[in-house]
Tab-separated table of C-alpha atoms (C1' of nucleotides) in Angstrom:
chain	number	residue	atom	x	y	z
Q	932	MET	CA	44.548	80.523	95.085
Q	933	ASP	CA	40.655	81.728	94.926
Q	934	LYS	CA	39.570	85.274	95.134
Q	935	ARG	CA	36.981	83.974	97.750
Q	936	MET	CA	39.662	82.805	100.141
Q	937	ASN	CA	40.783	85.509	102.711
Q	938	GLY	CA	39.635	89.177	101.882
Q	939	GLU	CA	42.673	90.062	104.948
Q	940	LYS	CA	45.793	88.361	102.295
Q	941	LYS	CA	43.987	90.194	99.100
Q	942	ASN	CA	43.763	93.599	100.257
Q	943	GLU	CA	47.901	93.059	102.029
Q	944	ASN	CA	48.711	93.702	98.337
Q	945	PHE	CA	45.754	96.607	97.628
Q	946	GLN	CA	47.589	98.085	100.523
Q	947	ASN	CA	51.081	98.092	99.312
Q	948	LEU	CA	50.248	99.079	95.924
Q	949	GLN	CA	48.319	102.445	96.868
Q	950	LYS	CA	51.161	103.107	100.057
Q	951	ALA	CA	53.935	102.996	97.296
Q	952	LEU	CA	52.058	105.022	94.080
Q	953	THR	CA	50.955	107.637	97.484
Q	954	GLU	CA	55.021	107.884	99.657
Q	955	ASN	CA	57.113	107.739	96.648
Q	956	SER	CA	57.122	109.702	93.651
Q	957	PHE	CA	54.512	109.263	91.661
Q	958	GLU	CA	55.256	110.017	88.248
Q	959	GLY	CA	59.223	107.743	89.186
Q	960	HIS	CA	56.137	104.384	89.992
Q	961	PHE	CA	53.850	105.288	86.444
Q	962	CYS	CA	56.972	105.592	84.885
Q	963	SER	CA	58.235	103.175	85.436
Q	964	LEU	CA	54.960	101.436	84.610
Q	965	TYR	CA	55.260	103.249	81.456
Q	966	VAL	CA	58.207	101.214	80.803
Q	967	PHE	CA	57.006	98.451	81.009
Q	968	TYR	CA	54.299	98.795	78.263
Q	969	THR	CA	56.124	100.011	76.011
Q	970	ILE	CA	57.724	97.272	75.498
Q	971	MET	CA	55.664	94.587	76.060
Q	972	GLY	CA	52.388	96.065	75.201
Q	973	ASN	CA	52.490	95.673	71.838
Q	974	LYS	CA	50.440	93.129	69.754
Q	975	TRP	CA	53.396	91.061	68.986
Q	976	THR	CA	55.665	91.313	72.224
Q	977	LEU	CA	54.370	88.748	74.229
Q	978	MET	CA	53.252	85.869	71.390
Q	979	ILE	CA	57.177	86.565	70.531
Q	980	MET	CA	58.053	86.424	73.873
Q	981	GLY	CA	56.312	83.366	74.447
Q	982	SER	CA	58.311	81.633	71.579
Q	983	LEU	CA	61.848	83.096	73.031
Q	984	ILE	CA	61.536	81.010	76.469
Q	985	ASN	CA	61.325	78.102	74.638
Q	986	GLY	CA	65.517	78.497	73.157
Q	987	THR	CA	66.871	80.455	70.751
Q	988	LYS	CA	65.113	80.474	67.582
Q	989	ARG	CA	65.640	81.557	63.919
Q	990	ASN	CA	63.850	84.351	62.220
Q	991	SER	CA	62.482	81.996	60.403
Q	992	ASP	CA	61.377	79.589	63.014
Q	993	LEU	CA	59.370	82.678	65.027
Q	994	GLN	CA	57.952	83.621	61.502
Q	995	ARG	CA	56.731	80.057	61.722
Q	996	GLU	CA	55.365	79.870	65.230
Q	997	VAL	CA	53.412	83.319	65.611
Q	998	GLU	CA	50.786	83.037	63.791
Q	999	GLY	CA	48.991	85.946	61.836
Q	1000	ILE	CA	52.644	87.592	62.256
Q	1001	SER	CA	53.792	89.616	59.148
Q	1002	PRO	CA	57.918	90.602	58.369
Q	1003	LYS	CA	57.358	93.692	59.065
Q	1004	MET	CA	56.475	93.320	62.310
Q	1005	LEU	CA	57.346	90.286	63.490
Q	1006	ASN	CA	61.885	92.564	62.341
Q	1007	GLN	CA	59.699	95.464	64.180
Q	1008	THR	CA	59.213	93.679	66.738
Q	1009	LEU	CA	62.252	92.477	67.631
Q	1010	LYS	CA	63.826	95.443	67.182
Q	1011	LEU	CA	61.664	97.541	69.712
Q	1012	LEU	CA	63.199	94.543	72.168
Q	1013	ILE	CA	66.612	94.326	71.341
Q	1014	LYS	CA	66.934	98.070	72.069
Q	1015	HIS	CA	65.329	97.834	74.930
Q	1016	LYS	CA	67.718	94.717	75.914
Q	1017	MET	CA	65.311	91.923	76.210
Q	1018	VAL	CA	66.767	89.936	73.327
Q	1019	ASP	CA	69.734	89.755	71.586
Q	1020	LYS	CA	71.161	88.356	68.126
Q	1021	LYS	CA	73.996	87.064	66.121
Q	1022	VAL	CA	74.036	87.049	62.480
Q	1023	TYR	CA	75.763	84.106	61.290
Q	1024	PRO	CA	77.930	85.307	57.922
Q	1025	GLU	CA	76.351	83.313	55.899
Q	1026	VAL	CA	73.625	83.216	53.374
Q	1027	PRO	CA	71.714	82.814	52.786
Q	1028	PRO	CA	71.690	84.874	55.993
Q	1029	LYS	CA	71.163	83.144	59.490
Q	1030	VAL	CA	70.037	84.933	62.473
Q	1031	GLU	CA	69.359	83.994	65.678
Q	1032	TYR	CA	67.912	85.110	68.942
Q	1033	TRP	CA	67.279	84.896	72.470
Q	1034	LEU	CA	65.936	86.000	75.947
Q	1035	THR	CA	68.809	87.988	77.445
Q	1036	GLU	CA	68.465	88.030	81.654
Q	1037	PHE	CA	66.420	90.841	81.728
Q	1038	GLY	CA	63.914	88.854	78.863
Q	1039	LYS	CA	63.579	86.526	81.156
Q	1040	SER	CA	63.183	88.466	84.255
Q	1041	THR	CA	60.142	89.608	82.749
Q	1042	ALA	CA	58.597	86.610	83.919
Q	1043	ASP	CA	58.060	87.540	87.218
Q	1044	PRO	CA	55.607	89.892	86.410
Q	1045	LEU	CA	53.668	88.158	83.698
Q	1046	MET	CA	53.383	84.785	86.175
Q	1047	ALA	CA	51.396	87.299	88.043
Q	1048	LEU	CA	49.944	88.656	85.291
Q	1049	LEU	CA	48.633	85.537	84.554
Q	1050	ASN	CA	47.809	84.682	88.247
Q	1051	TRP	CA	45.228	87.164	88.281
Q	1052	THR	CA	44.027	86.268	84.849
Q	1053	VAL	CA	43.235	82.253	86.008
Q	1054	GLU	CA	42.200	83.805	88.915
Q	1055	TRP	CA	39.742	85.939	87.247
Q	1056	GLN	CA	39.119	84.547	84.782
Q	1057	ASP	CA	35.377	84.400	85.073
Q	1058	GLU	CA	35.276	88.368	84.699
Q	1059	LEU	CA	37.788	87.998	82.070
Q	1060	LYS	CA	36.309	85.534	80.192
Q	1061	GLU	CA	33.623	88.601	79.040
Q	1062	PHE	CA	36.019	90.437	77.627
Q	1063	HIS	CA	37.150	87.561	75.230
M	34	MET	CA	64.770	91.769	96.728
M	35	ASP	CA	68.449	91.696	95.262
M	36	LYS	CA	68.402	90.162	91.044
M	37	ARG	CA	71.917	89.404	91.998
M	38	MET	CA	71.153	87.502	95.267
M	39	ASN	CA	70.213	84.256	93.680
M	40	GLY	CA	69.360	82.844	89.722
M	41	GLU	CA	67.604	79.666	91.216
M	42	LYS	CA	64.468	81.370	92.744
M	43	LYS	CA	64.538	83.894	89.934
M	44	ASN	CA	64.495	81.318	87.269
M	45	GLU	CA	61.278	79.824	89.454
M	46	ASN	CA	59.476	81.769	88.054
M	47	PHE	CA	60.640	81.582	84.604
M	48	GLN	CA	60.302	78.087	84.233
M	49	ASN	CA	56.849	78.193	85.483
M	50	LEU	CA	55.721	80.868	82.483
M	51	GLN	CA	57.957	78.101	80.032
M	52	LYS	CA	55.861	75.715	81.287
M	53	ALA	CA	51.971	77.250	81.303
M	54	LEU	CA	52.447	78.627	77.599
M	55	THR	CA	53.087	75.536	76.470
M	56	GLU	CA	51.687	72.538	78.656
M	57	ASN	CA	47.956	75.286	78.585
M	58	SER	CA	46.889	76.470	75.309
M	59	PHE	CA	48.970	79.340	73.845
M	60	GLU	CA	45.853	81.313	73.079
M	61	GLY	CA	43.819	81.566	76.248
M	62	HIS	CA	46.278	82.907	78.915
M	63	PHE	CA	48.088	84.890	75.421
M	64	CYS	CA	43.814	86.149	75.138
M	65	SER	CA	43.799	86.934	79.020
M	66	LEU	CA	46.715	88.660	78.860
M	67	TYR	CA	45.486	91.053	76.495
M	68	VAL	CA	42.733	91.616	77.642
M	69	PHE	CA	44.462	92.884	80.768
M	70	TYR	CA	46.299	95.070	78.711
M	71	THR	CA	43.828	96.754	76.707
M	72	ILE	CA	41.924	97.647	79.487
M	73	MET	CA	45.144	98.720	82.091
M	74	GLY	CA	47.397	99.963	78.712
M	75	ASN	CA	45.797	103.301	78.131
M	76	LYS	CA	47.946	106.627	78.700
M	77	TRP	CA	45.076	106.867	81.425
M	78	THR	CA	43.443	103.985	83.391
M	79	LEU	CA	46.902	103.890	85.344
M	80	MET	CA	46.607	107.380	86.443
M	81	ILE	CA	43.057	107.080	87.601
M	82	MET	CA	42.848	104.235	89.135
M	83	GLY	CA	46.207	105.658	90.718
M	84	SER	CA	43.994	108.306	92.343
M	85	LEU	CA	40.490	106.055	92.820
M	86	ILE	CA	43.003	103.144	94.846
M	87	ASN	CA	43.007	106.310	97.553
M	88	GLY	CA	38.773	106.408	97.714
M	89	THR	CA	35.244	107.219	95.539
M	90	LYS	CA	36.419	110.537	93.630
M	91	ARG	CA	33.913	112.857	91.663
M	92	ASN	CA	34.821	113.946	88.974
M	93	SER	CA	36.077	116.607	90.032
M	94	ASP	CA	38.345	115.430	91.832
M	95	LEU	CA	40.492	113.586	89.266
M	96	GLN	CA	39.841	116.005	86.543
M	97	ARG	CA	42.520	118.340	89.448
M	98	GLU	CA	44.170	115.059	90.651
M	99	VAL	CA	44.942	113.387	87.152
M	100	GLU	CA	47.884	116.126	85.440
M	101	GLY	CA	46.807	116.916	82.855
M	102	ILE	CA	44.065	114.858	81.241
M	103	SER	CA	41.518	116.667	79.353
M	104	PRO	CA	37.240	116.377	80.913
M	105	LYS	CA	36.971	114.318	76.478
M	106	MET	CA	40.062	111.160	77.358
M	107	LEU	CA	38.381	111.637	81.230
M	108	ASN	CA	35.194	110.416	80.547
M	109	GLN	CA	36.601	107.528	77.647
M	110	THR	CA	38.535	105.975	80.789
M	111	LEU	CA	35.972	106.508	83.325
M	112	LYS	CA	33.704	104.087	80.840
M	113	LEU	CA	36.393	102.154	79.251
M	114	LEU	CA	36.687	100.920	83.132
M	115	ILE	CA	33.076	100.836	83.973
M	116	LYS	CA	32.650	98.563	80.875
M	117	HIS	CA	35.089	96.452	82.169
M	118	LYS	CA	33.696	96.313	85.879
M	119	MET	CA	37.322	98.159	87.655
M	120	VAL	CA	35.244	100.847	89.070
M	121	ASP	CA	31.943	102.132	89.793
M	122	LYS	CA	29.462	105.112	89.084
M	123	LYS	CA	26.962	106.306	91.853
M	124	VAL	CA	25.113	109.932	90.148
M	125	TYR	CA	23.423	111.652	92.669
M	126	PRO	CA	20.301	113.425	90.906
M	127	GLU	CA	21.468	117.032	92.615
M	128	VAL	CA	22.567	119.721	90.522
M	129	PRO	CA	24.630	120.672	89.704
M	130	PRO	CA	25.823	117.105	88.940
M	131	LYS	CA	27.915	115.027	91.731
M	132	VAL	CA	29.092	111.986	90.259
M	133	GLU	CA	31.590	109.641	92.860
M	134	TYR	CA	33.739	106.785	90.683
M	135	TRP	CA	35.535	103.962	92.837
M	136	LEU	CA	36.871	100.556	92.254
M	137	THR	CA	34.965	97.749	92.191
M	138	GLU	CA	36.593	94.767	93.616
M	139	PHE	CA	37.741	93.249	90.294
M	140	GLY	CA	39.661	97.209	90.068
M	141	LYS	CA	41.381	96.687	93.254
M	142	SER	CA	42.360	93.158	91.997
M	143	THR	CA	44.542	94.422	89.859
M	144	ALA	CA	46.734	95.595	92.505
M	145	ASP	CA	47.917	92.754	92.519
M	146	PRO	CA	49.668	92.113	89.049
M	147	LEU	CA	50.550	95.720	89.061
M	148	MET	CA	51.966	95.380	92.808
M	149	ALA	CA	54.767	92.080	90.971
M	150	LEU	CA	55.039	94.641	88.320
M	151	LEU	CA	55.888	97.456	90.370
M	152	ASN	CA	58.408	95.322	92.127
M	153	TRP	CA	60.397	94.604	88.802
M	154	THR	CA	61.327	98.021	87.783
M	155	VAL	CA	62.142	98.617	90.969
M	156	GLU	CA	64.964	95.383	90.812
M	157	TRP	CA	65.877	96.308	86.445
M	158	GLN	CA	65.500	100.289	87.728
M	159	ASP	CA	69.716	100.342	86.089
M	160	GLU	CA	68.274	98.927	83.302
M	161	LEU	CA	64.598	100.139	83.223
M	162	LYS	CA	66.475	104.062	83.775
M	163	GLU	CA	67.863	103.973	80.673
M	164	PHE	CA	64.254	104.771	78.805
M	165	HIS	CA	62.565	105.939	80.846
F	1173	DT	C1'	69.662	80.834	33.484
F	1174	DT	C1'	66.472	81.021	36.739
F	1175	DC	C1'	64.414	80.342	41.125
F	1176	DA	C1'	64.395	79.479	45.649
F	1177	DT	C1'	65.707	80.696	50.673
F	1178	DT	C1'	66.672	83.715	54.091
F	1179	DT	C1'	66.948	87.552	56.502
F	1180	DA	C1'	65.819	92.057	55.702
F	1181	DT	C1'	63.769	97.503	54.312
F	1182	DA	C1'	60.995	101.275	52.040
F	1183	DA	C1'	56.746	103.019	50.203
F	1184	DC	C1'	52.012	103.682	51.199
F	1185	DC	C1'	47.922	102.895	52.688
F	1186	DT	C1'	44.060	101.997	57.026
F	1187	DT	C1'	43.290	101.493	62.023
F	1188	DT	C1'	43.409	102.961	65.957
F	1189	DT	C1'	44.033	105.780	69.575
F	1190	DG	C1'	44.314	111.131	71.518
F	1191	DG	C1'	43.082	115.749	71.703
F	1192	DT	C1'	40.701	119.636	70.866
F	1193	DG	C1'	36.871	122.801	70.589
F	1194	DT	C1'	32.218	123.417	71.338
F	1195	DG	C1'	27.983	122.335	73.293
F	1196	DT	C1'	24.139	121.389	76.401
F	1197	DA	C1'	20.739	120.523	81.014
F	1198	DT	C1'	20.585	122.138	85.131
F	1199	DC	C1'	19.774	124.842	89.782
F	1200	DT	C1'	22.035	129.048	92.439
F	1201	DC	C1'	23.015	132.710	93.646
F	1202	DA	C1'	24.347	137.814	92.531
N	171	DT	C1'	19.491	137.830	83.472
N	172	DG	C1'	22.528	135.829	82.841
N	173	DA	C1'	26.931	134.029	84.748
N	174	DG	C1'	29.141	129.964	87.096
N	175	DA	C1'	29.339	125.478	88.364
N	176	DT	C1'	29.628	119.796	86.807
N	177	DA	C1'	29.288	115.770	84.081
N	178	DC	C1'	28.566	114.835	80.156
N	179	DA	C1'	28.115	114.358	74.133
N	180	DC	C1'	29.741	115.063	69.667
N	181	DA	C1'	31.938	116.342	66.182
N	182	DC	C1'	36.546	116.562	64.310
N	183	DC	C1'	41.373	116.368	63.220
N	184	DA	C1'	46.340	114.316	64.528
N	185	DA	C1'	49.775	110.864	65.802
N	186	DA	C1'	50.367	106.452	66.182
N	187	DA	C1'	49.989	102.085	65.363
N	188	DG	C1'	49.551	98.192	62.181
N	189	DG	C1'	49.367	95.876	57.602
N	190	DT	C1'	50.732	95.257	52.123
N	191	DT	C1'	53.209	95.039	48.994
N	192	DA	C1'	57.432	94.816	47.228
N	193	DT	C1'	62.219	94.633	46.209
N	194	DA	C1'	67.446	93.949	47.424
N	195	DA	C1'	72.095	91.288	47.765
N	196	DA	C1'	74.037	85.994	47.395
N	197	DT	C1'	74.317	81.630	46.168
N	198	DG	C1'	73.543	76.733	45.622
N	199	DA	C1'	70.173	73.524	43.050
N	200	DA	C1'	66.810	72.361	39.539
DNA sequence: TTCATTTATAACCTTTTGGTGTGTATCTCA
DNA sequence: TGAGATACACACCAAAAGGTTATAAATGAA
């Protein structure tokens, strides 16, 4: 997909968004978008979900795979994701403790907007490169 | 689009994302996604762009239309958007000063991922409702 | 006994972000 | 003369987010 290919297709979404934002109440939509940001807009959320996307993981797996995260931030972010029903967990009554985390269907559903985001970052990588 | 309609279509994006995140370097993608968050994830960005989506606006227009924003936050956010080439401005050498702001093509291009996000919020509104 | 393992939690500090309030340049109009 | 309009900049404060360190608790291994 090349952004120079056809301006008509490009402006379709723009007009859709324009329409959505003016026809329906502004607040409702922004509110929902903010929910997305509240959940997904934290420093570690994407990385954790990026790890969970490959299947069920233990706390220690995530600790290893999500580079640079501290135990506190890992638990804090997992807690938030569980609260928002993006992630589920199961505690095995063992010692030492064993806990498994995985994405719910709702969690997996974020792949749709995230994929669109990813496509956008690919399409506009030249413009985005500057800010890396 | 109903999320209960067909699970196959639903998991297509999930698998695409999975593939994108594992095949290509993790960091590159997350980095780009974070650029999106850096730009779009601020308190007032969406509201300002939601206003600019309807056309060129003056500072005072935005001040009026974006409810609750302070002059400082308006300018601060506009500055960020200009720095990231989402918004352009033109200063008219008049007194009192007149400045116009509008979305660049790059700025307009965010409509694509935002529209996907908006569709997602509509599709999962029941789950999201809880968190409003 | 002592230690490593695993999943947390609490206390504390630093950094980032957002908010308020003030000041300033310039010209017009009363 | 001096108040009003306009688009900012600067200084300061408050709140939120993120980071570091220490610690608990149970058990099997050394």
